[in-house]
Amino acid sequence: MHDPAPHCADFHLAQKCVEGDCASIVLLQKEFGEATYAFLRRSGADEADAREVVDGLWAEYLVPDANGRVRMNRYTGQSRLQTWLNTVAFNRLVGRTRERQRRAKLHGRMPETSEGEEHAHPRGEAAAAAAAVSYEQGPLLDLMRLAIERAFKDCRDEDFVMLQLAHSDQLKLSEIARMFGRSQATICRQLDRASKSLSKATMANVHELDPWIQLGWDDFMDLCRSASPECFGVVD
């Protein structure tokens, strides 16, 4: 059993959908589906593509496969359900665009794209770097990884060390203060400034890499929590 924290209500709704509860499925499609459709439209998809991607989402994630498995089970509650659905849908949109480009190349011509398709990936293949990946951990998470790598690269050395000690190594504030010979209040303020600077730089990088992606810092953090370590280059 997955630990549903910190999004218990979303996790239980998803599980009800997996079990085939009609009321839960209607709620998912009406409230979450429309929000995902709006997210795709803001991200550059045209009306037809956005609707087809969302409809395909239900067919793929709510209908049992030949072995009776339902893909909605992949949602663990570690991120908000809306964020997870938006990510899956966005990566499905990327897949559709790539497939059209592939077919067009095979036929020796450029794809006939709508305005929405052009906006979905203004930098073409470079805006969605990884190929042959799952929808849950596809181009959007690749872009996020690059954005945060750039932000850390530009981070002040001392700030980087403090953030690592506080979050990765989970040292207490008093321990970090002793290491740097400063008061706990000073370290606390520096960590707060460093965290805000890192989040601002990360989101600026996301927007630079793909201006059409509408993603907030809370969504970014939710996706980080729900992604596997391998997605961000961490391998035990």
mmCIF file of C-alpha atoms in Angstrom:
data_model
loop_
_atom_site.group_PDB
_atom_site.id
_atom_site.type_symbol
_atom_site.label_atom_id
_atom_site.label_comp_id
_atom_site.label_asym_id
_atom_site.label_seq_id
_atom_site.Cartn_x
_atom_site.Cartn_y
_atom_site.Cartn_z
ATOM 1 C CA MET A 1 0.000 0.000 0.000
ATOM 2 C CA HIS A 2 1.340 3.407 -0.968
ATOM 3 C CA ASP A 3 1.586 6.076 1.692
ATOM 4 C CA PRO A 4 -1.037 8.598 0.520
ATOM 5 C CA ALA A 5 0.364 11.523 2.521
ATOM 6 C CA PRO A 6 0.350 14.433 2.032
ATOM 7 C CA HIS A 7 -2.649 14.365 -0.359
ATOM 8 C CA CYS A 8 -4.986 11.833 1.246
ATOM 9 C CA ALA A 9 -8.254 13.091 -0.258
ATOM 10 C CA ASP A 10 -6.845 13.019 -3.795
ATOM 11 C CA PHE A 11 -5.392 9.554 -3.223
ATOM 12 C CA HIS A 12 -8.702 8.149 -1.984
ATOM 13 C CA LEU A 13 -10.583 9.696 -4.919
ATOM 14 C CA ALA A 14 -8.145 8.075 -7.346
ATOM 15 C CA GLN A 15 -8.537 4.718 -5.592
ATOM 16 C CA LYS A 16 -12.319 4.973 -5.816
ATOM 17 C CA CYS A 17 -11.945 5.573 -9.550
ATOM 18 C CA VAL A 18 -9.676 2.539 -9.833
ATOM 19 C CA GLU A 19 -12.373 0.490 -8.097
ATOM 20 C CA GLY A 20 -14.901 1.679 -10.689
ATOM 21 C CA ASP A 21 -16.992 3.947 -8.452
ATOM 22 C CA CYS A 22 -19.166 5.863 -10.926
ATOM 23 C CA ALA A 23 -19.682 8.975 -8.786
ATOM 24 C CA SER A 24 -15.929 9.325 -8.243
ATOM 25 C CA ILE A 25 -15.213 8.906 -11.952
ATOM 26 C CA VAL A 26 -17.789 11.581 -12.835
ATOM 27 C CA LEU A 27 -16.215 13.929 -10.264
ATOM 28 C CA LEU A 28 -12.732 13.250 -11.623
ATOM 29 C CA GLN A 29 -13.736 13.892 -15.221
ATOM 30 C CA LYS A 30 -15.825 16.966 -14.510
ATOM 31 C CA GLU A 31 -13.677 18.878 -12.030
ATOM 32 C CA PHE A 32 -10.152 17.618 -12.639
ATOM 33 C CA GLY A 33 -10.631 16.962 -16.358
ATOM 34 C CA GLU A 34 -11.807 20.482 -17.136
ATOM 35 C CA ALA A 35 -8.886 21.956 -15.195
ATOM 36 C CA THR A 36 -6.469 19.745 -17.149
ATOM 37 C CA TYR A 37 -8.110 20.830 -20.412
ATOM 38 C CA ALA A 38 -7.613 24.486 -19.396
ATOM 39 C CA PHE A 39 -3.991 23.757 -18.489
ATOM 40 C CA LEU A 40 -3.321 22.271 -21.936
ATOM 41 C CA ARG A 41 -4.942 25.261 -23.634
ATOM 42 C CA ARG A 42 -2.754 27.649 -21.597
ATOM 43 C CA SER A 43 0.241 25.522 -22.560
ATOM 44 C CA GLY A 44 -0.421 26.066 -26.263
ATOM 45 C CA ALA A 45 -2.663 23.186 -27.365
ATOM 46 C CA ASP A 46 -5.542 24.009 -29.676
ATOM 47 C CA GLU A 47 -9.093 23.164 -28.636
ATOM 48 C CA ALA A 48 -9.319 19.872 -30.534
ATOM 49 C CA ASP A 49 -5.960 18.545 -29.352
ATOM 50 C CA ALA A 50 -6.611 19.495 -25.735
ATOM 51 C CA ARG A 51 -9.992 17.738 -25.749
ATOM 52 C CA GLU A 52 -8.623 14.617 -27.455
ATOM 53 C CA VAL A 53 -5.719 14.367 -25.007
ATOM 54 C CA VAL A 54 -8.021 14.638 -21.979
ATOM 55 C CA ASP A 55 -10.507 12.108 -23.404
ATOM 56 C CA GLY A 56 -7.640 9.758 -24.176
ATOM 57 C CA LEU A 57 -6.412 10.157 -20.629
ATOM 58 C CA TRP A 58 -9.576 8.574 -19.231
ATOM 59 C CA ALA A 59 -9.485 5.748 -21.762
ATOM 60 C CA GLU A 60 -5.887 4.934 -20.883
ATOM 61 C CA TYR A 61 -5.935 5.478 -17.120
ATOM 62 C CA LEU A 62 -9.415 4.386 -16.023
ATOM 63 C CA VAL A 63 -10.095 1.383 -18.274
ATOM 64 C CA PRO A 64 -8.494 -1.909 -17.138
ATOM 65 C CA ASP A 65 -5.940 -3.442 -19.514
ATOM 66 C CA ALA A 66 -5.909 -7.068 -20.670
ATOM 67 C CA ASN A 67 -4.487 -8.101 -17.305
ATOM 68 C CA GLY A 68 -7.094 -6.192 -15.326
ATOM 69 C CA ARG A 69 -4.672 -3.472 -14.229
ATOM 70 C CA VAL A 70 -5.782 0.165 -14.081
ATOM 71 C CA ARG A 71 -3.055 2.731 -14.728
ATOM 72 C CA MET A 72 -4.619 5.237 -12.322
ATOM 73 C CA ASN A 73 -3.013 3.050 -9.653
ATOM 74 C CA ARG A 74 0.263 4.782 -10.520
ATOM 75 C CA TYR A 75 -0.910 7.860 -8.655
ATOM 76 C CA THR A 76 0.429 7.567 -5.101
ATOM 77 C CA GLY A 77 -0.804 10.751 -3.445
ATOM 78 C CA GLN A 78 2.671 12.247 -3.104
ATOM 79 C CA SER A 79 1.667 15.134 -5.368
ATOM 80 C CA ARG A 80 -1.672 16.808 -5.948
ATOM 81 C CA LEU A 81 -3.867 14.774 -8.279
ATOM 82 C CA GLN A 82 -4.435 17.841 -10.469
ATOM 83 C CA THR A 83 -0.705 18.370 -10.873
ATOM 84 C CA TRP A 84 -0.185 14.691 -11.702
ATOM 85 C CA LEU A 85 -2.972 14.679 -14.304
ATOM 86 C CA ASN A 86 -1.662 17.902 -15.851
ATOM 87 C CA THR A 87 1.781 16.343 -16.193
ATOM 88 C CA VAL A 88 0.498 13.131 -17.747
ATOM 89 C CA ALA A 89 -1.678 15.109 -20.162
ATOM 90 C CA PHE A 90 1.114 17.500 -21.125
ATOM 91 C CA ASN A 91 3.452 14.634 -21.908
ATOM 92 C CA ARG A 92 0.732 12.954 -23.970
ATOM 93 C CA LEU A 93 0.494 16.213 -25.935
ATOM 94 C CA VAL A 94 4.253 16.099 -26.503
ATOM 95 C CA GLY A 95 3.922 12.513 -27.724
ATOM 96 C CA ARG A 96 1.215 13.463 -30.214
ATOM 97 C CA THR A 97 3.315 16.322 -31.577
ATOM 98 C CA ARG A 98 6.386 14.109 -31.953
ATOM 99 C CA GLU A 99 4.402 11.401 -33.705
ATOM 100 C CA ARG A 100 3.065 13.924 -36.219
ATOM 101 C CA GLN A 101 6.579 15.195 -36.838
ATOM 102 C CA ARG A 102 7.849 11.623 -37.279
ATOM 103 C CA ARG A 103 5.115 10.751 -39.772
ATOM 104 C CA ALA A 104 5.717 13.982 -41.670
ATOM 105 C CA LYS A 105 9.437 13.220 -41.962
ATOM 106 C CA LEU A 106 8.686 9.711 -43.212
ATOM 107 C CA HIS A 107 6.523 11.232 -45.947
ATOM 108 C CA GLY A 108 9.175 13.807 -46.785
ATOM 109 C CA ARG A 109 7.215 16.899 -45.800
ATOM 110 C CA MET A 110 6.744 19.223 -42.849
ATOM 111 C CA PRO A 111 3.704 18.562 -40.626
ATOM 112 C CA GLU A 112 0.621 20.683 -41.096
ATOM 113 C CA THR A 113 0.428 22.128 -37.603
ATOM 114 C CA SER A 114 -2.226 24.336 -36.151
ATOM 115 C CA GLU A 115 -1.390 27.465 -34.219
ATOM 116 C CA GLY A 116 -1.842 25.522 -30.969
ATOM 117 C CA GLU A 117 0.610 22.823 -32.019
ATOM 118 C CA GLU A 118 3.266 25.375 -32.859
ATOM 119 C CA HIS A 119 2.824 27.006 -29.474
ATOM 120 C CA ALA A 120 2.975 23.693 -27.656
ATOM 121 C CA HIS A 121 6.699 23.414 -28.444
ATOM 122 C CA PRO A 122 8.102 26.731 -29.652
ATOM 123 C CA ARG A 123 11.641 25.334 -29.642
ATOM 124 C CA GLY A 124 10.743 22.051 -31.348
ATOM 125 C CA GLU A 125 12.548 18.913 -30.257
ATOM 126 C CA ALA A 126 14.983 20.865 -28.085
ATOM 127 C CA ALA A 127 12.134 21.924 -25.797
ATOM 128 C CA ALA A 128 11.283 18.277 -24.997
ATOM 129 C CA ALA A 129 14.606 16.529 -24.829
ATOM 130 C CA ALA A 130 14.041 12.910 -23.767
ATOM 131 C CA ALA A 131 12.537 10.259 -26.040
ATOM 132 C CA ALA A 132 10.948 6.901 -25.263
ATOM 133 C CA VAL A 133 9.944 7.750 -21.695
ATOM 134 C CA SER A 134 6.747 7.140 -19.758
ATOM 135 C CA TYR A 135 4.039 9.793 -19.717
ATOM 136 C CA GLU A 136 4.423 10.263 -15.957
ATOM 137 C CA GLN A 137 8.145 10.997 -16.207
ATOM 138 C CA GLY A 138 8.444 12.481 -19.658
ATOM 139 C CA PRO A 139 9.405 15.794 -21.240
ATOM 140 C CA LEU A 140 7.939 18.063 -18.563
ATOM 141 C CA LEU A 141 10.045 16.474 -15.821
ATOM 142 C CA ASP A 142 13.102 16.515 -18.071
ATOM 143 C CA LEU A 143 12.578 20.244 -18.509
ATOM 144 C CA MET A 144 12.157 20.680 -14.748
ATOM 145 C CA ARG A 145 15.377 18.813 -14.076
ATOM 146 C CA LEU A 146 17.293 21.062 -16.459
ATOM 147 C CA ALA A 147 15.715 24.178 -14.936
ATOM 148 C CA ILE A 148 16.731 23.300 -11.392
ATOM 149 C CA GLU A 149 20.215 22.180 -12.483
ATOM 150 C CA ARG A 150 20.762 25.616 -14.009
ATOM 151 C CA ALA A 151 19.447 27.320 -10.865
ATOM 152 C CA PHE A 152 21.837 25.362 -8.625
ATOM 153 C CA LYS A 153 24.713 26.102 -10.987
ATOM 154 C CA ASP A 154 24.121 29.832 -10.556
ATOM 155 C CA CYS A 155 23.625 29.540 -6.778
ATOM 156 C CA ARG A 156 26.284 31.089 -4.497
ATOM 157 C CA ASP A 157 28.676 28.431 -3.201
ATOM 158 C CA GLU A 158 27.932 29.149 0.440
ATOM 159 C CA ASP A 159 24.187 29.143 -0.158
ATOM 160 C CA PHE A 160 24.480 25.841 -2.012
ATOM 161 C CA VAL A 161 26.372 24.245 0.883
ATOM 162 C CA MET A 162 23.873 25.536 3.446
ATOM 163 C CA LEU A 163 20.896 24.281 1.447
ATOM 164 C CA GLN A 164 22.521 20.881 1.091
ATOM 165 C CA LEU A 165 23.307 20.670 4.804
ATOM 166 C CA ALA A 166 19.784 21.712 5.777
ATOM 167 C CA HIS A 167 17.772 19.661 3.285
ATOM 168 C CA SER A 168 19.933 16.817 1.978
ATOM 169 C CA ASP A 169 21.935 16.106 5.107
ATOM 170 C CA GLN A 170 19.088 17.286 7.394
ATOM 171 C CA LEU A 171 21.370 19.016 9.875
ATOM 172 C CA LYS A 172 19.780 21.083 12.616
ATOM 173 C CA LEU A 173 19.928 24.860 12.443
ATOM 174 C CA SER A 174 22.135 24.921 15.544
ATOM 175 C CA GLU A 175 24.628 22.556 13.900
ATOM 176 C CA ILE A 176 24.880 24.652 10.744
ATOM 177 C CA ALA A 177 25.270 27.796 12.847
ATOM 178 C CA ARG A 178 28.229 26.264 14.706
ATOM 179 C CA MET A 179 29.850 25.187 11.415
ATOM 180 C CA PHE A 180 29.712 28.727 10.020
ATOM 181 C CA GLY A 181 30.320 30.546 13.295
ATOM 182 C CA ARG A 182 27.097 32.543 13.053
ATOM 183 C CA SER A 183 23.880 32.846 15.006
ATOM 184 C CA GLN A 184 20.936 30.604 14.265
ATOM 185 C CA ALA A 185 18.869 33.658 13.328
ATOM 186 C CA THR A 186 21.458 34.685 10.713
ATOM 187 C CA ILE A 187 21.580 31.165 9.247
ATOM 188 C CA CYS A 188 17.789 31.014 9.184
ATOM 189 C CA ARG A 189 17.584 34.282 7.239
ATOM 190 C CA GLN A 190 20.283 33.162 4.803
ATOM 191 C CA LEU A 191 18.553 29.838 4.166
ATOM 192 C CA ASP A 192 15.266 31.630 3.575
ATOM 193 C CA ARG A 193 16.871 34.039 1.099
ATOM 194 C CA ALA A 194 18.691 31.185 -0.666
ATOM 195 C CA SER A 195 15.510 29.134 -0.963
ATOM 196 C CA LYS A 196 13.540 32.047 -2.399
ATOM 197 C CA SER A 197 16.341 32.880 -4.821
ATOM 198 C CA LEU A 198 16.553 29.249 -5.946
ATOM 199 C CA SER A 199 12.810 28.961 -6.528
ATOM 200 C CA LYS A 200 12.727 32.245 -8.474
ATOM 201 C CA ALA A 201 15.669 31.209 -10.658
ATOM 202 C CA THR A 202 14.188 27.756 -11.271
ATOM 203 C CA MET A 203 10.843 29.108 -12.445
ATOM 204 C CA ALA A 204 12.585 31.676 -14.640
ATOM 205 C CA ASN A 205 14.507 28.812 -16.252
ATOM 206 C CA VAL A 206 11.284 26.848 -16.784
ATOM 207 C CA HIS A 207 9.743 29.820 -18.559
ATOM 208 C CA GLU A 208 12.872 30.364 -20.668
ATOM 209 C CA LEU A 209 13.005 26.711 -21.723
ATOM 210 C CA ASP A 210 9.325 26.622 -22.672
ATOM 211 C CA PRO A 211 7.421 29.935 -22.322
ATOM 212 C CA TRP A 212 4.078 28.212 -22.862
ATOM 213 C CA ILE A 213 4.212 26.046 -19.749
ATOM 214 C CA GLN A 214 2.074 27.474 -16.940
ATOM 215 C CA LEU A 215 3.672 25.950 -13.849
ATOM 216 C CA GLY A 216 3.829 27.414 -10.341
ATOM 217 C CA TRP A 217 6.439 26.694 -7.668
ATOM 218 C CA ASP A 218 3.971 24.631 -5.606
ATOM 219 C CA ASP A 219 3.245 22.486 -8.661
ATOM 220 C CA PHE A 220 6.963 22.183 -9.318
ATOM 221 C CA MET A 221 7.592 20.926 -5.786
ATOM 222 C CA ASP A 222 4.671 18.495 -5.973
ATOM 223 C CA LEU A 223 6.079 17.004 -9.163
ATOM 224 C CA CYS A 224 9.502 16.661 -7.575
ATOM 225 C CA ARG A 225 7.967 14.740 -4.674
ATOM 226 C CA SER A 226 6.055 12.409 -6.987
ATOM 227 C CA ALA A 227 8.905 11.705 -9.428
ATOM 228 C CA SER A 228 11.212 8.749 -9.040
ATOM 229 C CA PRO A 229 14.822 9.518 -7.964
ATOM 230 C CA GLU A 230 16.050 8.267 -11.350
ATOM 231 C CA CYS A 231 14.059 11.008 -13.069
ATOM 232 C CA PHE A 232 16.281 13.623 -11.452
ATOM 233 C CA GLY A 233 19.487 11.674 -11.979
ATOM 234 C CA VAL A 234 19.650 10.170 -8.481
ATOM 235 C CA VAL A 235 20.492 6.476 -8.523
ATOM 236 C CA ASP A 236 21.189 4.429 -5.401
#
